[in-house]
GROMACS .gro file of C-alpha atoms in nm:
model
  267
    1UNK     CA    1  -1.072   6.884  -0.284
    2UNK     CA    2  -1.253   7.166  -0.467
    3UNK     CA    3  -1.340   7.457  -0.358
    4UNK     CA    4  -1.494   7.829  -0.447
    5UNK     CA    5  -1.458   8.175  -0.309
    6UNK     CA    6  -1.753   8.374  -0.297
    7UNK     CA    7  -1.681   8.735  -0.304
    8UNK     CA    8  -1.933   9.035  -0.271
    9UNK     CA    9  -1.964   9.221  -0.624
   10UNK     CA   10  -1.734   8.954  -0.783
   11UNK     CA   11  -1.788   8.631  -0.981
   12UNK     CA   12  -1.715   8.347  -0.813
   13UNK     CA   13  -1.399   8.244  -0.824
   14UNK     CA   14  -1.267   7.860  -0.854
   15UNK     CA   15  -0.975   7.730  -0.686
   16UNK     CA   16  -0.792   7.493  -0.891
   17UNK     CA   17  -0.443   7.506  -0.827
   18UNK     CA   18  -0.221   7.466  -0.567
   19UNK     CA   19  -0.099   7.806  -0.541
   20UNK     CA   20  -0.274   8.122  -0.563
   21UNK     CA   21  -0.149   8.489  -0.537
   22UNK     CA   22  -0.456   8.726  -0.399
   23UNK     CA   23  -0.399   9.126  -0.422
   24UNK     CA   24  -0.524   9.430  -0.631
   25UNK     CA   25  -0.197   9.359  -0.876
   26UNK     CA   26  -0.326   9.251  -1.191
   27UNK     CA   27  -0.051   8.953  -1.236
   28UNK     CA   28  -0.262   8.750  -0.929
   29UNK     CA   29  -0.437   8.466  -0.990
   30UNK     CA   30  -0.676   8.605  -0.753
   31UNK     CA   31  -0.727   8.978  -0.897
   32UNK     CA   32  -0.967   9.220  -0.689
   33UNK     CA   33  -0.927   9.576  -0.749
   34UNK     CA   34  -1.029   9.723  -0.392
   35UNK     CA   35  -0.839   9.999  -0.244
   36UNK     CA   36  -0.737   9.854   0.083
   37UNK     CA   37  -0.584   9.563  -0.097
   38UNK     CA   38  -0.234   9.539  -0.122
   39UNK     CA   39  -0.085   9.448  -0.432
   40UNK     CA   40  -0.025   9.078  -0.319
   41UNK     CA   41  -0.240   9.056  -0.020
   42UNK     CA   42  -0.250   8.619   0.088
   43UNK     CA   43  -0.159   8.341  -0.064
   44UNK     CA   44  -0.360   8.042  -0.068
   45UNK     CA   45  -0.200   7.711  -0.109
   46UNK     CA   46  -0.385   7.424  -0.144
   47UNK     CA   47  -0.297   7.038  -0.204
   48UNK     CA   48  -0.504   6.706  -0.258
   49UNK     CA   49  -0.640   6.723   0.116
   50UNK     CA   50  -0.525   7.055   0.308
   51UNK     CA   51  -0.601   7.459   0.197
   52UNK     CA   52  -0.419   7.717   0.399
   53UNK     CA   53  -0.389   8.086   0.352
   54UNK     CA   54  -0.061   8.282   0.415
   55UNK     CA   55  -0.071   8.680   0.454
   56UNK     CA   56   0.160   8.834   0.218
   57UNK     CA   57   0.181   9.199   0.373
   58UNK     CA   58   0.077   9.155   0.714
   59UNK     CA   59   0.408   9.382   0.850
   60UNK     CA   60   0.279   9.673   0.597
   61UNK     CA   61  -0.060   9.741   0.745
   62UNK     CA   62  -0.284   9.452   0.507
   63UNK     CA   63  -0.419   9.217   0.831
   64UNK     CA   64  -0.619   8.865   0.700
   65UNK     CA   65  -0.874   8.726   0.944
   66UNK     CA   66  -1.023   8.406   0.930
   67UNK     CA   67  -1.370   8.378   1.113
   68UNK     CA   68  -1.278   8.659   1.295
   69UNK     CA   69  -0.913   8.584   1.440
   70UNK     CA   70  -0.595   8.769   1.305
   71UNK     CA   71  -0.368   8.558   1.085
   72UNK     CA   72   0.043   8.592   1.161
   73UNK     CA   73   0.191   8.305   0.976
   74UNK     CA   74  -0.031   8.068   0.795
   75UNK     CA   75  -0.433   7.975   0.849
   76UNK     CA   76  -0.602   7.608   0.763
   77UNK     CA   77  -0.916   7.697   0.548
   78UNK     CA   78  -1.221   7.476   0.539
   79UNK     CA   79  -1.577   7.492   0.374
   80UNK     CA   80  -1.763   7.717   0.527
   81UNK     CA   81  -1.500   7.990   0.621
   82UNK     CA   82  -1.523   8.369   0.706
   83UNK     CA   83  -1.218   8.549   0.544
   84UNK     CA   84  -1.140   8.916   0.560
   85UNK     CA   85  -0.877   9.070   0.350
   86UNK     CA   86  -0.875   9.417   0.526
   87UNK     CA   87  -1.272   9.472   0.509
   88UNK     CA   88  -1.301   9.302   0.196
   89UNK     CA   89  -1.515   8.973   0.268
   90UNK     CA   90  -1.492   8.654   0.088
   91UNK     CA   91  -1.642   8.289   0.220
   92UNK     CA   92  -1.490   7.978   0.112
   93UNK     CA   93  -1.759   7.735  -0.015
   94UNK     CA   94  -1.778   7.388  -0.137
   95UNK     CA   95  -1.796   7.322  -0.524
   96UNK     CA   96  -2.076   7.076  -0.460
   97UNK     CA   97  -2.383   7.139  -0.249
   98UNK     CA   98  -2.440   6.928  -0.001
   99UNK     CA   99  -2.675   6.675   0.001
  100UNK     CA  100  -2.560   6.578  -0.403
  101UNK     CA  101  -2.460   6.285  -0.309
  102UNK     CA  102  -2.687   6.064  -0.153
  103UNK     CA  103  -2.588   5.716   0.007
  104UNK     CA  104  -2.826   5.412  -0.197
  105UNK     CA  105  -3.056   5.378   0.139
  106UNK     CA  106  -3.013   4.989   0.043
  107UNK     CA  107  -2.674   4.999   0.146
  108UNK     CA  108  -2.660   5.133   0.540
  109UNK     CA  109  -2.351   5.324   0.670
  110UNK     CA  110  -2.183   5.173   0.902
  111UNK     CA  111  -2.096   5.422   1.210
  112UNK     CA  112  -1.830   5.228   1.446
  113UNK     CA  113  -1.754   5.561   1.633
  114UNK     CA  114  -1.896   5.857   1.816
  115UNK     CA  115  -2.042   6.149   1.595
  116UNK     CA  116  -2.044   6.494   1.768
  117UNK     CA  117  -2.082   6.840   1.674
  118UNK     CA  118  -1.804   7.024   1.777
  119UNK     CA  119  -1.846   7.409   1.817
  120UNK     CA  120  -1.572   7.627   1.693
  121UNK     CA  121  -1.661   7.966   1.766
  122UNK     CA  122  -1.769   8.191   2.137
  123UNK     CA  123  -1.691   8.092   2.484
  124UNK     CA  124  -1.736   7.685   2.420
  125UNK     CA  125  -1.511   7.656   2.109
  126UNK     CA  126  -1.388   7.308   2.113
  127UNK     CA  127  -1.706   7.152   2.325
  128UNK     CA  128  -1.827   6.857   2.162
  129UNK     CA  129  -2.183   6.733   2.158
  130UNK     CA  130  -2.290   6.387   2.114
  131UNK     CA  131  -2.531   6.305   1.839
  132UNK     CA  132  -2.768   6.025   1.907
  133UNK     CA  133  -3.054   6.035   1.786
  134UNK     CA  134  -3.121   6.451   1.792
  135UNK     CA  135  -2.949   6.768   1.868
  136UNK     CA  136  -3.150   7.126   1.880
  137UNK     CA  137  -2.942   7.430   1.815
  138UNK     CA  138  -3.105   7.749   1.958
  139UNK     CA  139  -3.176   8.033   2.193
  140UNK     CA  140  -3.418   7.807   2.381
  141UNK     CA  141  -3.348   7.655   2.749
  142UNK     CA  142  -3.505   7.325   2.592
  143UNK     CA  143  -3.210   7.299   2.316
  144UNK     CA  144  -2.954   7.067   2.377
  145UNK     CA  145  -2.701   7.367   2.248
  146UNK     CA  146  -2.820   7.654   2.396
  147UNK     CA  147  -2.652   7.986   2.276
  148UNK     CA  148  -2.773   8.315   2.426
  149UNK     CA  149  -2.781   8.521   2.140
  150UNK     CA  150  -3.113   8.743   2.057
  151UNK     CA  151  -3.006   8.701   1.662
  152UNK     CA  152  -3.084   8.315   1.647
  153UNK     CA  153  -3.446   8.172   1.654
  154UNK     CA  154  -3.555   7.970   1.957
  155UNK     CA  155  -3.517   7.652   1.804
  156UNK     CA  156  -3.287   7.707   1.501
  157UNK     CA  157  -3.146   7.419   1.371
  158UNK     CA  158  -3.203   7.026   1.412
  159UNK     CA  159  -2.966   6.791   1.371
  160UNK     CA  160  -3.105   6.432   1.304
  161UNK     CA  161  -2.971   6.034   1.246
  162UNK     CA  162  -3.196   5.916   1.043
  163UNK     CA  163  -3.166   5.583   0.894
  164UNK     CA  164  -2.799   5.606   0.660
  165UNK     CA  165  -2.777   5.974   0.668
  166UNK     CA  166  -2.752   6.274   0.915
  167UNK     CA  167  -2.966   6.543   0.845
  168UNK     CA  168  -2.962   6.923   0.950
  169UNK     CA  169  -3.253   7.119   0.896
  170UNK     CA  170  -3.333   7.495   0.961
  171UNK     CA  171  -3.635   7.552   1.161
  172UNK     CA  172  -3.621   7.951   1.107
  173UNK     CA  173  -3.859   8.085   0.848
  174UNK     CA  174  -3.600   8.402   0.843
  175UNK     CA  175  -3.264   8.327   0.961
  176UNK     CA  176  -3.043   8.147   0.705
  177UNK     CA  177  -2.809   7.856   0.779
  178UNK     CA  178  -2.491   7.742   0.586
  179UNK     CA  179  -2.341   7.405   0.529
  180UNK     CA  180  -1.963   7.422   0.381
  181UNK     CA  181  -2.075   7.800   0.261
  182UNK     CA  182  -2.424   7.704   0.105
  183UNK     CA  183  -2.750   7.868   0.282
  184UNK     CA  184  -2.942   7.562   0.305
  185UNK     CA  185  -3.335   7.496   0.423
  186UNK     CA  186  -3.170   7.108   0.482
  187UNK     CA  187  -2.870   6.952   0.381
  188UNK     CA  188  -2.705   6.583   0.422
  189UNK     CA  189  -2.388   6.625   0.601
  190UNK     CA  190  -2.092   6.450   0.593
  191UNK     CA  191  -1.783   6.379   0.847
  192UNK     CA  192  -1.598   6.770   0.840
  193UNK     CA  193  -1.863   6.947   0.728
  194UNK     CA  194  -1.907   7.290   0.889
  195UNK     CA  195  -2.230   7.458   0.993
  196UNK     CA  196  -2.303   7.823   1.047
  197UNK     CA  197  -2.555   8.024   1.189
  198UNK     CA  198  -2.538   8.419   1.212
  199UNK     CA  199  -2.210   8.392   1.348
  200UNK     CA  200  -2.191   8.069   1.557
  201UNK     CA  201  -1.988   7.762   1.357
  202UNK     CA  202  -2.006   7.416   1.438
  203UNK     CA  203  -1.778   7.092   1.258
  204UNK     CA  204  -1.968   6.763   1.224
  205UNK     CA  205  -1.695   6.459   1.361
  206UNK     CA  206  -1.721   6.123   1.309
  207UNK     CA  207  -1.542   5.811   1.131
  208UNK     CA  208  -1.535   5.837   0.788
  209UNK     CA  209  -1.871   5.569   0.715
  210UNK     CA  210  -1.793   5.231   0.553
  211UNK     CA  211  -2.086   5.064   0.364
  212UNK     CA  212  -2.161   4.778   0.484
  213UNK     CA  213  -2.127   4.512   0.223
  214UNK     CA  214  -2.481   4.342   0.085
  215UNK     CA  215  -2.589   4.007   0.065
  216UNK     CA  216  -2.470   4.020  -0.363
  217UNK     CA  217  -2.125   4.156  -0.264
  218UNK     CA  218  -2.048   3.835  -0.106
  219UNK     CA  219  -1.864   3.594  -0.303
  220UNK     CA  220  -2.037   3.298  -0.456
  221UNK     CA  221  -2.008   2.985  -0.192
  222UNK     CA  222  -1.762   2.707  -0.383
  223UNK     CA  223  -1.798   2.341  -0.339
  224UNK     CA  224  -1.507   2.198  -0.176
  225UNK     CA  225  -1.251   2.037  -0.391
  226UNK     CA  226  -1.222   1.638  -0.407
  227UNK     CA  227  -0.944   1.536  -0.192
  228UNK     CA  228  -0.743   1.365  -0.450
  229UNK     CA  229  -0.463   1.298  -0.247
  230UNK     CA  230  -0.378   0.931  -0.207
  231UNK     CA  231  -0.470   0.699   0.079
  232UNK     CA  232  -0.221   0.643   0.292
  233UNK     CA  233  -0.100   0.257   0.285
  234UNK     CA  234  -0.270   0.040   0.587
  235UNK     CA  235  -0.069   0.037   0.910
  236UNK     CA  236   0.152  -0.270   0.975
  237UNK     CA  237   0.001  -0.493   1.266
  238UNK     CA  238   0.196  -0.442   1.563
  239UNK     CA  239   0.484  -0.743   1.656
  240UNK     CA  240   0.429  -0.927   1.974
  241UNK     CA  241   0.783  -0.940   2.070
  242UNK     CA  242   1.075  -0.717   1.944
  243UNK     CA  243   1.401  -0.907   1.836
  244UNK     CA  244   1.551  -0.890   2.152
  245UNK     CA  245   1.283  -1.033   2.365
  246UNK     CA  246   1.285  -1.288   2.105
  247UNK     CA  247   1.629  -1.447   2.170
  248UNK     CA  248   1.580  -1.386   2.511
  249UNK     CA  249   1.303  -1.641   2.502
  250UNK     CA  250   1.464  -1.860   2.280
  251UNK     CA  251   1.796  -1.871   2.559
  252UNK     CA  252   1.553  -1.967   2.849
  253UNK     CA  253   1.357  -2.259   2.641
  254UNK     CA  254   1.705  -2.401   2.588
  255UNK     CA  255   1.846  -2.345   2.943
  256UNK     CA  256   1.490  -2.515   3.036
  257UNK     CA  257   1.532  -2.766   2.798
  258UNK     CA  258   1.889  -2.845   2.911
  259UNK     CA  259   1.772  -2.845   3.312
  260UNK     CA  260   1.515  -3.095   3.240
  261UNK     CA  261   1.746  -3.372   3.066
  262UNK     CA  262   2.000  -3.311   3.335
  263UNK     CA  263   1.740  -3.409   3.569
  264UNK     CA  264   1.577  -3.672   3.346
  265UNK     CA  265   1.919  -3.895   3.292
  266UNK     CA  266   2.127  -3.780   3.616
  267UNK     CA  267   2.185  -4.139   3.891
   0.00000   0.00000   0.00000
């Protein structure tokens, strides 16, 4: 996970590891000299998947906001963030623009679940909307998001599945958009990533895609091995009569045998 804080008047600043003192004291690994910082303002903590900010002097009169909401204890960050150390601003930001990293158009994602664009700021934060085939993001009655806000465009942004990718576009010649903190004309976005316009954030959710494997992925076919086990020996023909039944018979021919010369000689 790498990220980069973009702060007004400053250079930007890389986050690259896993903890991270911000204040106007000159020992922080964040340093920024502004008068209503305190001397150790947050801390940011980050690990191989999570980034979460901690005020540090909250109780003394130093409040953190994220996107707009007071922080007491301890905020999850993502991409695409609003922070506000008293009325500095910074904006968390991907290292990587999106849309670097293209999927080979040969090899088609493989979507087993429901994708929806979740909106995470105003009166319908946590509202999901299906994505199908389009969604239109906009002032307009004919979006499928409507927002009533005079700062957006009509239609603002479009939201497309097209082929092994889903695209976001910005249909205002004027207004900007941002994907993971990066104003964008049109970006390739990925399961998490957040979009913002003017104020108004939305999260992209869906599985995570698998390729789908290709025809020279599969392993070669192999010809069956020879059975080289040995035939079994031929059966035994079944016996006609078991031991038993054998003396059996043998004790009537002689009781026969005996009957008929007792008849044969008697006066």
């Amino acid at each position: 996970m790498h990220h980069v804080f973009h702060i007004a008047g400053h250079p930007p600043v890389e986050l690259d590891r896993p903890r991270m003192r911000i204040g106007a004291d000159p020992g922080c690994e964040i340093y920024l000299p502004h008068p209503q910082l305190a001397p150790v303002h947050a801390v940011l903590h980050a690990d191989a998947q999570t980034l979460w900010l901690e005020p540090a002097a909250a109780e003394d009169g130093h409040p953190v906001h994220v996107n707009g909401r007071r922080i007491a204890a301890a905020a999850l960050l993502s991409a695409g963030d609003d922070i506000h150390l008293g009325t500095l601003a910074l904006r968390l930001q991907s290292a990587l623009k999106p849309g670097d990293a293209r999927t080979d158009a040969g090899r088609p994602l493989n979507f087993a679940g429901r994708v929806v664009l979740r909106v995470l700021s105003g009166a319908e934060t946590g509202r999901a909307y299906p994505l199908v085939n389009s969604l239109c993001v906009g002032r307009s009655t004919l979006s499928e998001i409507r927002i009533d806000d005079p700062a957006l465009a009509e239609r603002h942004v479009l939201l497309q599945r097209q082929g092994n990718a889903i695209l976001v576009k910005n249909l205002s010649p004027v207004l900007e958009m941002r994907v993971d903190g990066w104003v964008c004309t049109e970006a390739l976005l990925q399961p998490g990533s957040q979009l913002g316009i003017e104020q108004h954030r939305f999260r992209l959710e869906a599985p995570q895609p698998d390729l789908a494997p290709s025809l020279s992925d599969a392993p070669d076919a192999q010809e069956p091995a020879p059975d080289t086990a040995q035939p079994a020996p031929p059966e035994a023909p079944p016996r006609l009569f078991t031991r038993a039944q054998w003396l059996l018979l043998a004790s009537a021919v002689a009781v026969s045998g005996l009957l008929i010369l007792l008849l044969t000689y008697s006066p």
